[in-house]
Amino acid sequence: MTTRERLAAVQEWVEVRVGISQLIEMGREKKVPLHRHSFWYYMGGMTLFLFGIQVGTGILLLLYYRPSSGEAFESVQFLMTRVPFGWLIRSIHSWSANLLVFVLFLHMFSAFFLKAFRKPRELTWLTGAVLLALMMGFGFSGYLLPWNTLAFFATQVGTEVAGRVPVVGEFALRLLRGGDQVTGATLTRFYGIHVAILPALTTVILGAHLLFVQKHGMSVPPQVEADAERAGKPLGSYPFLPNFLLRDAIGWCAALGVLAGLAALFPWELGEKADPFASAPAGIRPEWYFGWMFQTLKMLPPHILGFEGEVLGILAITLGFIIWFAVPFLDRTPRPGNRVTRAFAVGGWLALLYMAVATAMVYWPQ
Amino acid sequence: MNWFLGTSAGAMCASVFYPVIRYLVPPDIPEAQTSQMVAGRDGDLKPNEGKVFAFGGQPALLIRDEDGGYQALSATCTHLNCTVQYRGDLKQIWCACHNGFYDRNGKNISGPPPRPLDSYKVHVVDGDVVVSKS
Ligand code: HEM
Ligand code: FES
């Protein structure tokens, strides 16, 4: 047999058992609509790519990281200073986490403004919203793992916020902290959450999200549909394989370049080891994507109408998230000109504006 | 029949989930009830200076006045649980987390904190600064 024949035989063996050509055929038949908002279709794939980077670098970090208050900081320090390329792996994990959340926001807000949540894609939206919560959970739990001062107080405040929710608060607080205070028990717990519980949940929810996307195909914004109808021209499209995937891949290569650049030029800092009996130092703040909530809690007065300000703030933010999850069930027939639809569009822009201004205030020099 | 199956399935779920939920919440470990301790030696702190120390597993703040007297308070901010510090330059207690201020007696005076800090009693006994919960 020549090499070529041998290869063909192997291919045949695999084909009979796996059926790759069926998948390829599916990819070729899957069409991605082409119009002026098509750019946003790349954001989901980008988020997926960055999540893959998180899994890869996260697994590498696991090999050196030690989840206890006596060793965590030292193990990350060792990783940064002694392990060859340890600084690179950790910096990429941290930078990519931030980029992931940013791209996830773009993906989510584009789905919101382009009405991609409308029937029959309600569950696609809902699983996406759960993925947002999971990613915020990843960010919050990962932040504590190096056991530095900044992370310690961010966790103290963040878990206290959960503790102030009426009725379930106290239970949630002890569940999260593994006790009444933030201690080594909290660190061990956050570690378990970060590397086992959240990855397991994410695998399931992400699988469902992708399944729904595949089942329904890409949504075309109602405005674009209406315009095409008026012009009497059907919308163009191109195949997922190879056109769309190749363009996706260009984006991923660019993202990898950006990550490598950020990690090399701005290696992630470690700060100082947490001391539970030291005062919170100046400059305490959470990761940027929690900034608008942080700023809200900072600006609220101590008392509003006899209630403690922060409790009302926490309730308002919770209500905001509930509305956000329920968007497809509230804005049910998005058509250009529909009153509810317009209200949601305006509300979305206002929310985005508020988040942007509040986040900017966190970083504004005082 | 359905009723029987449903009840058994329900009982089985309950017998699996109840222990798991209970497992997730850590047991109450009764804290060693420290109601009195020595926070340091008289003279360790300069006038108009403060320090945070561990008092029964919680951070507490000891402040020395200009005239040599002492003030001891809980160092846990009443807003969202950060640890406060004494700012000699302002003669106030400051929480860095959301910029909350208290006066030296622990009264919340500006920023988000909704309540004053708990205060403790301080005595100097044989040169030891002794802090006690009332
Ligand atoms: C299976 C997936 C993952 C594993 C196994 C993993 C593992 C780890 C480990 C061991 C650390 C501690 C080492 C260190 O602090 O540098 C860490 C830190 C961190 N992780 Fe992950 N991770 C995963 C996914 C994610 C995701 C999806 C995100 C964000 C959306 C994320 C965000 C973070 C952050 C912000 C830190 C703190 C970085 C630092 O300051 O060092 N991780 N992760
Ligand atoms: S925790 Fe002290 S001001 Fe918010």
XYZ file of C-alpha atoms and ligand atoms in Angstrom:
547
model
C 0.000 0.000 0.000
C 1.245 3.492 -0.705
C 1.101 6.125 2.028
C -1.817 7.749 0.287
C -3.786 4.526 0.256
C -2.987 3.957 3.890
C -4.230 7.439 4.811
C -7.378 6.843 2.810
C -7.933 3.602 4.694
C -7.584 5.357 8.054
C -9.957 8.073 6.884
C -12.457 5.464 5.815
C -12.165 3.676 9.172
C -12.858 6.886 11.069
C -15.610 7.949 8.680
C -17.585 4.745 9.155
C -17.420 5.055 12.929
C -17.685 8.836 13.457
C -19.287 10.258 10.330
C -17.334 13.497 10.091
C -18.464 14.183 6.559
C -22.031 14.490 7.828
C -20.945 17.241 10.194
C -19.040 19.007 7.443
C -22.074 18.786 5.203
C -24.197 20.287 7.979
C -21.716 23.155 8.334
C -21.818 23.831 4.609
C -25.589 23.911 4.565
C -25.844 26.153 7.624
C -26.255 29.704 6.365
C -25.310 32.893 8.154
C -27.359 35.941 7.061
C -25.400 38.820 5.628
C -26.482 42.401 6.428
C -25.238 45.607 8.027
C -25.337 44.188 11.578
C -23.651 40.850 10.752
C -20.541 41.984 12.616
C -22.180 41.196 15.959
C -22.569 37.544 14.985
C -18.865 37.082 15.730
C -19.098 38.033 19.408
C -20.497 34.707 20.615
C -17.738 32.755 18.898
C -15.186 35.121 20.379
C -16.578 34.554 23.868
C -16.392 30.815 23.269
C -12.774 31.090 22.148
C -11.809 33.082 25.241
C -13.591 30.574 27.442
C -11.429 27.887 25.854
C -8.354 29.949 26.758
C -9.640 30.148 30.356
C -10.060 26.391 30.567
C -6.589 25.777 29.110
C -4.688 28.305 31.223
C -6.823 27.497 34.283
C -5.846 23.848 34.128
C -2.185 24.871 33.899
C -2.542 27.152 36.937
C -4.021 24.271 38.905
C -0.700 22.442 38.773
C 0.999 24.982 41.048
C -1.804 26.695 42.918
C -2.488 25.755 46.575
C -5.905 26.658 47.972
C -5.239 27.583 51.606
C -4.776 30.923 53.347
C -1.265 29.946 54.428
C -0.058 28.942 50.980
C -2.190 30.534 48.268
C -0.354 33.839 48.039
C 3.036 32.156 48.231
C 2.143 29.621 45.562
C 1.095 32.374 43.134
C 4.262 34.282 44.013
C 6.317 31.192 43.237
C 4.410 30.789 39.988
C 5.130 34.392 39.000
C 8.805 34.477 39.899
C 10.202 30.956 39.612
C 8.102 28.820 37.301
C 9.207 29.292 33.671
C 6.451 31.263 31.912
C 4.319 31.103 35.051
C 3.825 34.880 34.807
C 2.639 34.425 31.223
C 0.051 31.756 32.008
C -1.326 33.690 34.963
C -1.382 37.002 33.085
C -3.189 35.427 30.154
C -5.734 33.819 32.467
C -6.406 37.176 34.139
C -6.430 39.306 30.993
C -8.511 36.810 29.086
C -11.030 36.705 31.948
C -11.487 40.457 31.590
C -11.644 40.368 27.817
C -14.132 37.511 28.016
C -16.521 39.513 30.172
C -16.147 42.521 27.875
C -16.914 40.512 24.726
C -19.745 38.762 26.551
C -21.261 42.190 27.255
C -20.989 43.120 23.560
C -22.588 39.805 22.592
C -25.414 40.205 25.077
C -26.210 43.835 24.359
C -26.150 43.229 20.611
C -28.626 40.358 21.093
C -30.723 42.739 23.183
C -30.777 45.692 20.801
C -31.141 43.526 17.680
C -34.045 41.680 19.348
C -32.451 38.277 18.876
C -34.342 37.071 21.973
C -37.758 37.038 20.304
C -39.769 33.901 19.689
C -38.580 31.109 19.337
C -35.276 32.104 20.954
C -36.459 32.816 24.511
C -34.456 29.914 25.931
C -31.356 30.954 24.015
C -31.588 34.289 25.841
C -32.302 32.663 29.184
C -29.355 30.245 28.968
C -27.202 33.182 27.878
C -28.264 35.180 30.916
C -27.387 32.235 33.146
C -23.983 32.084 31.433
C -23.509 35.772 32.314
C -24.194 34.946 35.965
C -21.774 32.004 35.767
C -19.017 34.133 34.240
C -19.500 36.798 36.908
C -19.240 33.967 39.427
C -15.980 32.844 37.817
C -14.600 36.367 37.993
C -15.673 36.928 41.595
C -14.409 33.574 42.877
C -11.172 33.726 40.892
C -10.382 37.204 42.205
C -9.978 35.874 45.757
C -7.686 32.978 44.846
C -4.334 34.851 45.000
C -5.320 35.845 48.574
C -4.140 39.437 48.348
C -5.444 42.462 50.237
C -7.496 43.828 47.366
C -9.202 40.502 46.815
C -9.779 39.949 50.516
C -11.769 43.137 50.985
C -13.551 42.819 47.645
C -14.732 39.405 48.823
C -15.668 40.737 52.214
C -17.863 43.426 50.652
C -19.201 41.177 47.891
C -20.306 38.399 50.214
C -21.755 40.955 52.637
C -23.864 42.279 49.751
C -25.285 38.773 49.298
C -25.831 38.648 53.055
C -28.019 41.771 53.004
C -30.621 40.293 50.692
C -33.749 39.915 52.832
C -34.808 36.404 53.961
C -32.149 34.272 52.214
C -29.236 36.604 53.006
C -27.871 34.977 56.113
C -27.992 31.505 54.606
C -26.262 32.745 51.431
C -23.563 34.501 53.423
C -22.611 31.449 55.452
C -22.850 29.261 52.375
C -20.455 31.527 50.459
C -18.014 32.250 53.273
C -18.004 28.797 54.800
C -18.482 30.514 58.141
C -19.321 33.959 59.471
C -16.115 35.673 58.359
C -13.952 35.620 55.238
C -11.210 33.160 56.197
C -9.145 30.322 54.769
C -12.405 28.316 54.704
C -13.797 30.873 52.244
C -10.720 30.522 50.053
C -11.023 26.736 49.908
C -14.711 27.073 49.066
C -14.146 29.662 46.349
C -11.502 27.399 44.894
C -13.944 24.504 44.692
C -16.543 26.809 43.164
C -14.063 28.254 40.669
C -12.464 25.064 39.394
C -15.213 22.453 39.741
C -18.754 23.699 40.366
C -18.811 26.575 37.875
C -16.995 24.663 35.092
C -19.467 21.767 35.468
C -22.507 24.066 35.380
C -21.049 26.052 32.495
C -20.501 22.920 30.435
C -24.185 22.012 30.693
C -25.620 25.506 30.154
C -23.172 26.350 27.379
C -24.080 23.087 25.660
C -27.764 24.013 25.794
C -27.070 27.558 24.575
C -25.130 26.298 21.559
C -27.746 23.654 20.836
C -30.484 26.302 20.722
C -28.377 28.550 18.501
C -27.780 25.649 16.129
C -31.463 24.666 16.138
C -32.832 28.120 15.342
C -30.060 29.571 13.198
C -29.036 33.229 13.403
C -31.766 35.746 14.095
C -32.244 38.564 11.592
C -33.131 41.882 13.290
C -36.777 42.895 12.626
C -35.661 46.241 11.236
C -33.381 44.543 8.714
C -36.154 42.127 7.736
C -38.600 44.985 7.238
C -36.096 46.974 5.163
C -35.360 43.994 2.924
C -39.065 43.410 2.422
C -39.686 47.036 1.519
C -36.800 47.015 -0.953
C -38.126 43.738 -2.377
C -34.638 42.225 -2.224
C -34.086 38.984 -0.306
C -31.255 39.059 2.253
C -27.904 37.624 1.260
C -26.193 34.902 3.255
C -23.065 32.783 3.211
C -22.245 29.280 4.405
C -21.005 28.708 7.971
C -18.343 26.381 6.566
C -15.903 27.567 5.418
C -16.684 31.317 5.115
C -17.998 32.205 8.559
C -15.672 29.915 10.489
C -12.615 31.263 8.664
C -13.597 34.823 9.552
C -14.168 33.693 13.129
C -10.664 32.216 13.092
C -9.142 35.523 11.988
C -10.764 37.166 15.004
C -9.419 34.465 17.290
C -5.884 34.883 16.005
C -6.187 38.620 16.594
C -7.506 38.013 20.120
C -4.592 35.702 20.873
C -2.224 38.428 19.681
C -3.922 41.049 21.850
C -3.775 38.710 24.863
C -0.107 37.928 24.376
C 0.637 41.640 24.004
C -1.296 42.620 27.132
C 0.221 39.792 29.171
C 3.751 40.652 28.079
C 3.448 44.425 28.463
C 1.235 44.490 31.546
C 1.851 41.305 33.555
C -0.919 40.849 36.116
C 0.042 42.228 39.514
C -0.043 40.221 42.702
C -0.210 42.954 45.351
C 0.252 42.234 49.034
C -0.770 39.213 51.012
C -4.137 39.552 52.745
C -4.135 40.163 56.495
C -7.589 39.674 58.037
C -6.630 42.001 60.880
C -5.428 44.970 58.873
C -7.437 47.976 57.739
C -8.743 48.142 54.204
C -6.172 50.215 52.300
C -7.041 53.151 50.055
C -7.877 52.236 46.462
C -10.033 49.209 47.231
C -12.191 48.295 44.270
C -13.556 45.219 42.558
C -12.946 44.093 38.974
C -14.176 46.689 36.512
C -17.333 44.840 35.548
C -18.572 45.021 39.122
C -17.613 48.723 39.194
C -21.046 50.161 38.493
C -22.580 48.209 41.380
C -19.706 49.211 43.650
C -20.157 52.859 42.718
C -23.915 52.629 43.283
C -23.371 51.311 46.811
C -20.873 54.083 47.414
C -23.183 56.877 46.261
C -26.365 55.785 48.039
C -27.080 57.732 51.220
C -27.124 55.788 54.522
C -30.896 55.987 54.818
C -33.673 56.273 52.247
C -37.242 56.590 53.557
C -36.272 54.840 56.758
C -34.563 51.906 55.010
C -30.825 51.384 54.976
C -29.532 52.730 51.681
C -27.460 49.716 50.707
C -30.350 47.301 51.229
C -32.533 49.288 48.820
C -29.631 49.493 46.367
C -29.107 45.741 46.478
C -32.828 45.123 45.971
C -32.924 47.517 43.011
C -29.960 45.819 41.343
C -31.527 42.393 41.943
C -34.759 43.623 40.360
C -32.734 44.890 37.388
C -31.223 41.447 36.877
C -34.625 39.765 37.123
C -36.020 42.092 34.446
C -32.952 41.437 32.304
C -33.490 37.661 32.526
C -37.171 38.075 31.675
C -36.715 40.355 28.660
C -38.092 37.880 26.046
C -41.225 37.365 28.161
C -41.846 41.080 28.627
C -41.028 42.425 25.151
C -42.935 39.658 23.365
C -43.682 40.995 19.915
C -40.816 43.260 19.007
C -41.852 45.094 15.856
C -40.508 48.455 14.823
C -43.012 50.955 16.217
C -44.373 48.757 19.027
C -44.624 50.798 22.289
C -43.182 48.142 24.648
C -40.368 47.487 22.213
C -39.478 51.146 22.076
C -39.592 51.401 25.878
C -37.186 48.465 26.163
C -34.786 49.948 23.623
C -34.723 53.277 25.498
C -34.437 51.487 28.843
C -31.527 49.432 27.523
C -29.636 52.518 26.383
C -30.289 54.280 29.683
C -29.047 51.251 31.642
C -25.940 51.087 29.469
C -25.346 54.816 29.936
C -25.716 54.530 33.704
C -23.322 51.577 33.839
C -20.758 53.398 31.700
C -20.885 56.617 33.770
C -20.794 54.774 37.121
C -17.862 52.650 35.939
C -15.995 55.745 34.758
C -16.532 57.330 38.186
C -14.742 54.408 39.847
C -11.594 55.209 37.897
C -11.948 58.990 37.939
C -9.085 60.528 39.917
C -10.592 61.975 43.108
C -50.113 3.681 41.707
C -49.004 7.092 40.450
C -49.450 8.423 43.910
C -47.235 5.675 45.269
C -44.496 6.223 42.666
C -44.613 9.980 43.119
C -44.291 9.761 46.865
C -41.387 7.317 46.685
C -39.591 9.433 44.092
C -40.157 12.521 46.239
C -38.868 10.756 49.334
C -35.817 9.556 47.460
C -34.995 13.057 46.177
C -35.445 14.474 49.656
C -33.170 11.845 51.174
C -30.469 12.754 48.641
C -30.776 16.537 48.684
C -31.360 17.152 52.374
C -27.928 15.880 53.477
C -26.251 17.692 50.584
C -27.813 21.051 51.473
C -26.963 20.550 55.136
C -23.416 19.572 54.153
C -22.938 22.819 52.214
C -23.599 25.029 55.215
C -20.689 24.800 57.639
C -21.294 23.913 61.281
C -21.462 26.712 63.853
C -18.177 26.790 65.642
C -18.809 28.588 68.914
C -16.303 31.408 69.044
C -14.136 31.554 72.082
C -16.053 34.304 73.852
C -13.322 36.811 74.468
C -14.856 39.615 76.444
C -11.628 41.114 77.679
C -8.053 41.213 76.449
C -4.799 43.130 76.542
C -4.505 45.134 73.343
C -0.951 46.322 73.978
C 1.277 48.249 76.350
C 0.501 51.811 77.370
C 2.839 53.951 75.294
C 3.051 51.614 72.269
C 0.818 54.033 70.410
C 1.779 57.635 69.907
C -0.877 60.249 70.682
C -3.332 60.672 67.799
C -2.495 57.223 66.419
C -4.597 54.081 66.010
C -4.122 50.378 65.357
C -6.238 47.401 64.434
C -6.021 44.287 66.597
C -7.805 40.941 66.769
C -10.455 40.910 69.491
C -12.287 37.579 69.797
C -11.776 36.739 66.134
C -12.947 40.158 64.914
C -10.915 43.226 64.067
C -11.064 46.040 66.634
C -9.564 49.527 66.612
C -7.613 51.144 69.433
C -7.040 54.904 69.250
C -4.900 57.034 71.527
C -6.052 60.635 72.039
C -3.734 63.602 72.133
C -4.095 63.752 75.922
C -3.107 60.100 76.351
C -6.593 58.614 76.835
C -7.781 55.587 74.836
C -10.768 54.769 72.668
C -11.597 51.210 71.577
C -14.195 50.322 68.964
C -15.218 47.567 66.625
C -13.219 48.004 63.398
C -15.933 46.441 61.243
C -17.636 49.074 59.116
C -21.416 49.088 59.558
C -21.880 49.620 55.826
C -20.552 46.480 54.169
C -18.096 44.917 56.550
C -14.706 46.382 55.559
C -12.082 47.061 58.214
C -11.802 50.759 59.102
C -8.684 52.740 60.051
C -7.862 55.785 62.159
C -6.792 58.857 60.209
C -4.650 61.061 62.447
C -4.636 63.816 59.820
C -8.441 64.152 60.034
C -8.886 62.950 63.628
C -11.565 60.658 62.210
C -12.114 56.997 61.483
C -12.150 56.205 57.778
C -13.393 53.261 55.741
C -11.540 53.009 52.435
C -14.103 50.757 50.793
C -16.794 53.340 50.051
C -15.303 56.405 51.688
C -17.264 56.267 54.955
C -16.305 58.462 57.944
C -16.914 58.138 61.687
C -15.832 60.466 64.459
C -13.484 59.228 67.170
C -16.395 57.969 69.251
C -17.550 55.797 66.357
C -20.493 57.978 65.306
C -21.098 57.747 61.563
C -20.727 61.259 60.148
C -20.495 60.960 56.369
C -20.550 58.515 53.481
C -22.709 55.397 53.335
C -22.340 53.849 56.840
C -25.842 53.691 58.365
C -24.940 53.070 62.036
C -22.209 53.911 64.547
C -19.407 51.482 65.368
C -19.768 49.467 68.562
C -17.497 50.836 71.239
C -15.638 48.984 73.972
C -14.316 49.943 77.405
C -10.614 50.613 77.906
C -8.645 50.576 81.167
C -4.951 50.857 81.733
C -3.920 48.279 84.324
C -0.262 48.086 85.368
C 0.793 49.575 82.051
C -1.351 47.158 80.006
C -4.106 48.552 77.823
C -7.088 46.307 78.630
C -10.086 46.344 76.306
C -13.409 44.837 77.359
C -16.884 44.401 75.962
C -19.190 46.065 78.473
C -12.249 25.412 33.921
C -11.951 26.641 33.952
C -11.042 27.362 34.923
C -10.059 26.890 35.805
C -9.641 25.440 36.006
C -9.503 28.044 36.499
C -8.493 28.000 37.464
C -7.964 29.099 38.155
C -6.941 29.050 39.192
C -6.238 27.783 39.702
C -6.705 30.336 39.612
C -5.714 30.785 40.714
C -4.373 31.185 40.195
C -4.245 32.685 40.085
O -4.865 33.391 40.859
O -3.534 33.119 39.196
C -7.598 31.189 38.859
C -7.673 32.561 38.994
C -8.603 33.397 38.338
N -9.556 32.994 37.424
Fe -9.824 31.080 36.734
N -10.150 29.157 36.035
C -11.097 28.790 35.085
C -11.968 29.599 34.388
C -12.114 30.977 34.588
C -13.078 31.829 33.897
C -14.086 31.373 32.847
C -12.881 33.109 34.383
C -13.586 34.418 34.052
C -14.676 34.627 33.444
C -11.799 33.066 35.366
C -11.306 34.149 36.090
C -10.259 34.126 37.008
C -9.729 35.288 37.691
C -10.209 36.746 37.553
C -8.685 34.829 38.514
C -7.765 35.673 39.435
C -6.509 35.971 38.681
C -5.404 36.472 39.557
O -5.520 37.578 40.083
O -4.418 35.750 39.689
N -11.357 31.744 35.464
N -8.357 30.406 37.989
S -17.810 49.042 53.820
Fe -17.211 50.804 54.897
S -18.008 52.385 53.672
Fe -18.711 50.598 52.640
